[in-house]
Tab-separated table of C-alpha atoms in Angstrom:
chain	number	residue	atom	x	y	z
W	2	MET	CA	56.744	144.863	60.718
W	3	PRO	CA	59.928	143.342	59.212
W	4	ARG	CA	60.524	144.170	55.574
W	5	SER	CA	61.897	140.799	54.460
W	6	GLY	CA	61.478	137.107	55.016
W	7	GLU	CA	58.708	134.569	54.778
W	8	ALA	CA	56.370	136.581	57.024
W	9	VAL	CA	56.351	139.514	54.618
W	10	ARG	CA	55.888	137.218	51.646
W	11	ARG	CA	52.862	135.593	53.255
W	12	ARG	CA	51.513	138.989	54.257
W	13	LEU	CA	51.731	140.170	50.650
W	14	GLN	CA	50.020	137.037	49.385
W	15	GLN	CA	47.198	137.377	51.871
W	16	ALA	CA	46.713	141.057	51.024
W	17	ALA	CA	46.674	140.241	47.314
W	18	LEU	CA	44.148	137.460	47.739
W	19	GLU	CA	41.826	139.728	49.711
W	20	LEU	CA	42.050	142.525	47.164
W	21	PHE	CA	41.686	140.222	44.177
W	22	THR	CA	38.554	138.790	45.764
W	23	GLU	CA	37.136	142.203	46.629
W	24	HIS	CA	37.958	144.091	43.413
W	25	GLY	CA	39.081	141.567	40.833
W	26	PHE	CA	42.576	140.706	39.659
W	27	ASP	CA	42.758	143.204	36.810
W	28	GLN	CA	41.443	146.035	38.988
W	29	THR	CA	44.016	145.544	41.762
W	30	PRO	CA	47.325	147.426	41.309
W	31	VAL	CA	50.575	146.399	42.956
W	32	GLU	CA	50.509	149.650	44.933
W	33	ALA	CA	47.281	148.615	46.647
W	34	ILE	CA	48.661	145.180	47.535
W	35	ALA	CA	51.818	146.662	49.044
W	36	SER	CA	49.811	149.256	50.971
W	37	ARG	CA	47.480	146.698	52.532
W	38	ALA	CA	50.434	144.516	53.464
W	39	GLY	CA	52.163	147.489	55.082
W	40	VAL	CA	55.211	147.505	52.810
W	41	THR	CA	56.501	149.557	49.902
W	42	GLU	CA	56.192	148.659	46.215
W	43	ARG	CA	59.959	148.163	46.204
W	44	THR	CA	59.554	145.490	48.879
W	45	PHE	CA	56.821	143.859	46.815
W	46	TYR	CA	59.136	143.529	43.825
W	47	ARG	CA	61.878	142.032	45.971
W	48	HIS	CA	59.525	139.101	46.587
W	49	PHE	CA	57.495	138.834	43.358
W	50	ALA	CA	58.212	139.647	39.721
W	51	ASP	CA	54.582	140.696	39.199
W	52	LYS	CA	51.168	140.215	40.756
W	53	ARG	CA	50.427	137.144	38.634
W	54	GLU	CA	53.317	135.279	40.224
W	55	MET	CA	51.698	135.635	43.626
W	56	LEU	CA	49.148	132.979	42.697
W	57	PHE	CA	51.816	130.556	41.460
W	58	ASP	CA	54.368	131.025	44.203
W	59	GLY	CA	54.607	127.359	45.117
W	60	GLU	CA	55.335	126.038	41.630
W	61	THR	CA	59.113	125.844	42.078
W	62	GLU	CA	58.729	123.962	45.355
W	63	LEU	CA	56.205	121.637	43.741
W	64	ARG	CA	58.429	120.963	40.730
W	65	ASP	CA	61.459	120.189	42.902
W	66	LEU	CA	59.403	117.920	45.144
W	67	LEU	CA	57.995	115.983	42.177
W	68	VAL	CA	61.375	115.494	40.533
W	69	LYS	CA	62.865	114.163	43.776
W	70	ALA	CA	59.837	111.942	44.363
W	71	VAL	CA	60.080	110.407	40.881
W	72	ALA	CA	63.769	109.674	41.432
W	73	ALA	CA	62.991	108.025	44.773
W	74	VAL	CA	60.494	105.508	43.354
W	75	PRO	CA	62.058	102.028	43.137
W	76	HIS	CA	63.323	101.213	39.657
W	77	GLY	CA	61.268	98.734	37.715
W	78	MET	CA	57.960	100.453	38.389
W	79	LYS	CA	56.050	101.478	35.259
W	80	PRO	CA	55.897	105.182	34.304
W	81	LEU	CA	52.329	106.062	35.327
W	82	PRO	CA	52.438	104.260	38.695
W	83	THR	CA	55.755	106.039	39.272
W	84	LEU	CA	54.124	109.409	38.670
W	85	ARG	CA	51.113	108.487	40.807
W	86	ALA	CA	53.470	107.667	43.682
W	87	ALA	CA	55.285	110.966	43.163
W	88	PHE	CA	52.041	112.942	43.243
W	89	HIS	CA	51.144	111.293	46.554
W	90	GLU	CA	54.291	112.866	47.995
W	91	THR	CA	52.950	116.345	47.166
W	92	VAL	CA	49.679	115.910	49.094
W	93	PRO	CA	50.969	117.501	52.347
W	94	LEU	CA	52.057	120.544	50.354
W	95	PHE	CA	48.612	120.921	48.804
W	96	GLU	CA	46.876	120.391	52.136
W	97	ARG	CA	49.038	123.037	53.806
W	98	ASN	CA	48.447	125.596	51.055
W	99	ARG	CA	44.738	124.934	50.537
W	100	PRO	CA	43.488	128.131	52.282
W	101	PHE	CA	45.396	130.146	49.679
W	102	THR	CA	45.111	127.780	46.714
W	103	GLU	CA	41.358	127.270	46.775
W	104	PRO	CA	40.356	130.919	46.199
W	105	GLY	CA	43.312	131.239	43.847
W	106	VAL	CA	41.888	128.496	41.642
W	107	ARG	CA	38.631	130.426	41.343
W	108	LEU	CA	40.484	133.604	40.407
W	109	ILE	CA	42.469	131.780	37.733
W	110	ALA	CA	39.268	130.364	36.246
W	111	GLU	CA	37.825	133.882	35.999
W	112	THR	CA	40.912	135.687	34.656
W	113	PRO	CA	42.304	135.067	31.120
W	114	ALA	CA	45.762	136.449	31.988
W	115	LEU	CA	46.023	134.017	34.879
W	116	GLN	CA	44.792	131.108	32.762
W	117	GLU	CA	47.627	131.775	30.322
W	118	ARG	CA	50.180	131.794	33.138
W	119	SER	CA	48.663	128.633	34.615
W	120	LEU	CA	49.056	126.766	31.325
W	121	ALA	CA	52.676	127.904	31.047
W	122	LYS	CA	53.415	126.752	34.593
W	123	ARG	CA	51.792	123.387	33.993
W	124	ALA	CA	53.875	122.937	30.838
W	125	LEU	CA	57.028	123.489	32.914
W	126	LEU	CA	55.885	120.800	35.338
W	127	VAL	CA	55.220	118.383	32.475
W	128	ASN	CA	58.694	119.074	31.077
W	129	ALA	CA	60.271	118.448	34.472
W	130	LEU	CA	58.390	115.165	34.855
W	131	THR	CA	59.387	114.148	31.340
W	132	ASP	CA	63.040	114.716	32.167
W	133	ALA	CA	62.657	112.836	35.463
W	134	LEU	CA	61.146	109.844	33.680
W	135	GLN	CA	63.847	109.816	31.018
W	136	ALA	CA	66.452	109.870	33.771
W	137	ARG	CA	64.882	106.588	34.938
W	138	GLY	CA	65.281	105.081	31.463
W	139	VAL	CA	61.789	105.722	30.070
W	140	ALA	CA	61.879	106.108	26.282
W	141	ALA	CA	62.024	109.641	24.863
W	142	ARG	CA	58.724	109.132	22.999
W	143	THR	CA	56.919	107.617	25.977
W	144	ALA	CA	58.066	109.936	28.760
W	145	PRO	CA	56.303	113.163	27.601
W	146	LEU	CA	53.060	111.289	26.923
W	147	CYS	CA	53.052	109.770	30.396
W	148	ALA	CA	54.005	113.071	32.010
W	149	GLN	CA	51.168	114.935	30.257
W	150	VAL	CA	48.527	112.286	30.983
W	151	ALA	CA	49.595	112.010	34.626
W	152	MET	CA	49.570	115.770	35.123
W	153	ASP	CA	46.087	116.024	33.648
W	154	THR	CA	44.919	113.181	35.886
W	155	PHE	CA	46.382	114.885	38.927
W	156	ALA	CA	44.621	118.107	37.940
W	157	VAL	CA	41.320	116.226	37.856
W	158	ALA	CA	42.022	114.820	41.321
W	159	THR	CA	42.870	118.194	42.845
W	160	HIS	CA	39.812	119.804	41.226
W	161	ARG	CA	37.558	117.147	42.717
W	162	TRP	CA	39.247	117.621	46.087
W	163	MET	CA	38.525	121.341	45.961
W	164	GLU	CA	34.859	120.602	45.279
W	165	GLU	CA	34.620	117.650	47.698
W	166	PRO	CA	36.979	118.402	50.604
W	167	SER	CA	35.446	115.604	52.679
W	168	ILE	CA	37.260	113.106	50.458
W	169	PRO	CA	41.031	113.201	51.144
W	170	LEU	CA	43.306	114.171	48.287
W	171	HIS	CA	45.136	110.837	48.562
W	172	ASP	CA	41.832	109.067	47.850
W	173	GLN	CA	40.894	111.445	45.026
W	174	LEU	CA	44.283	110.815	43.470
W	175	ASP	CA	43.965	107.053	43.609
W	176	GLN	CA	40.441	107.197	42.199
W	177	ALA	CA	41.469	109.420	39.280
W	178	PHE	CA	44.296	107.046	38.366
W	179	ARG	CA	41.977	104.045	38.645
W	180	GLU	CA	39.641	105.727	36.194
W	181	LEU	CA	42.567	106.424	33.886
W	182	ARG	CA	43.539	102.780	33.991
W	183	LEU	CA	39.982	101.707	33.121
W	184	ALA	CA	39.782	104.259	30.329
W	185	THR	CA	43.018	103.074	28.749
W	186	ALA	CA	42.262	99.364	29.129
W	187	ALA	CA	40.142	99.432	25.973
W	188	LEU	CA	43.117	100.768	24.013
W	189	LYS	CA	45.308	97.764	24.745
W	190	GLN	CA	45.753	95.530	21.756
W	191	PRO	CA	47.658	92.224	21.666
W	192	GLY	CA	50.881	92.209	19.785
W	193	PRO	CA	54.670	92.139	20.222
W	194	ASP	CA	55.031	95.954	20.209
W	195	ARG	CA	52.540	96.630	22.997
W	196	ARG	CA	54.248	98.002	26.113
W	197	ALA	CA	52.294	98.598	29.327
W	198	ILE	CA	52.815	101.987	30.956
W	199	VAL	CA	49.894	102.029	33.379
């Protein structure tokens, strides 16, 4: 088989997923992943910095897609609806990667080292969304709050989608943001300093 390119990368990811499922993440060495994929360890490290990164391979693509989607939303839209619209643009990516992502989510939930990496990756996404909102003119104090709340809401939507695949991710996303809007409605107080973000 060829020793470079997307085919090898996917082959390594599939081999890793199988071995992680069979033996556990911590019990699976890089050597075993490379062997099952039919490549050398050197080839493995040309594609991945370590075995943890194999479960977060799409994060850069996701971050770039979200930043572009936020920028593409018409100006004048409030921050949270802007982020909701941007998340809708990522749905095809999640649908395409579901066969790999779904078991990966279970592995992350069971593995402390992966949970730590997951939190770090999510923080990078929140930072990127914060910057994207500020580039649209959202206040420096408001942008990180909206980015964090929206990311958490999106995480709820994707989790529900994993558990209830019969309900499309687009619908799960809209429902989660509707619930967020209802939950925050009680916090609104009349006054000159109140600014709507939802």
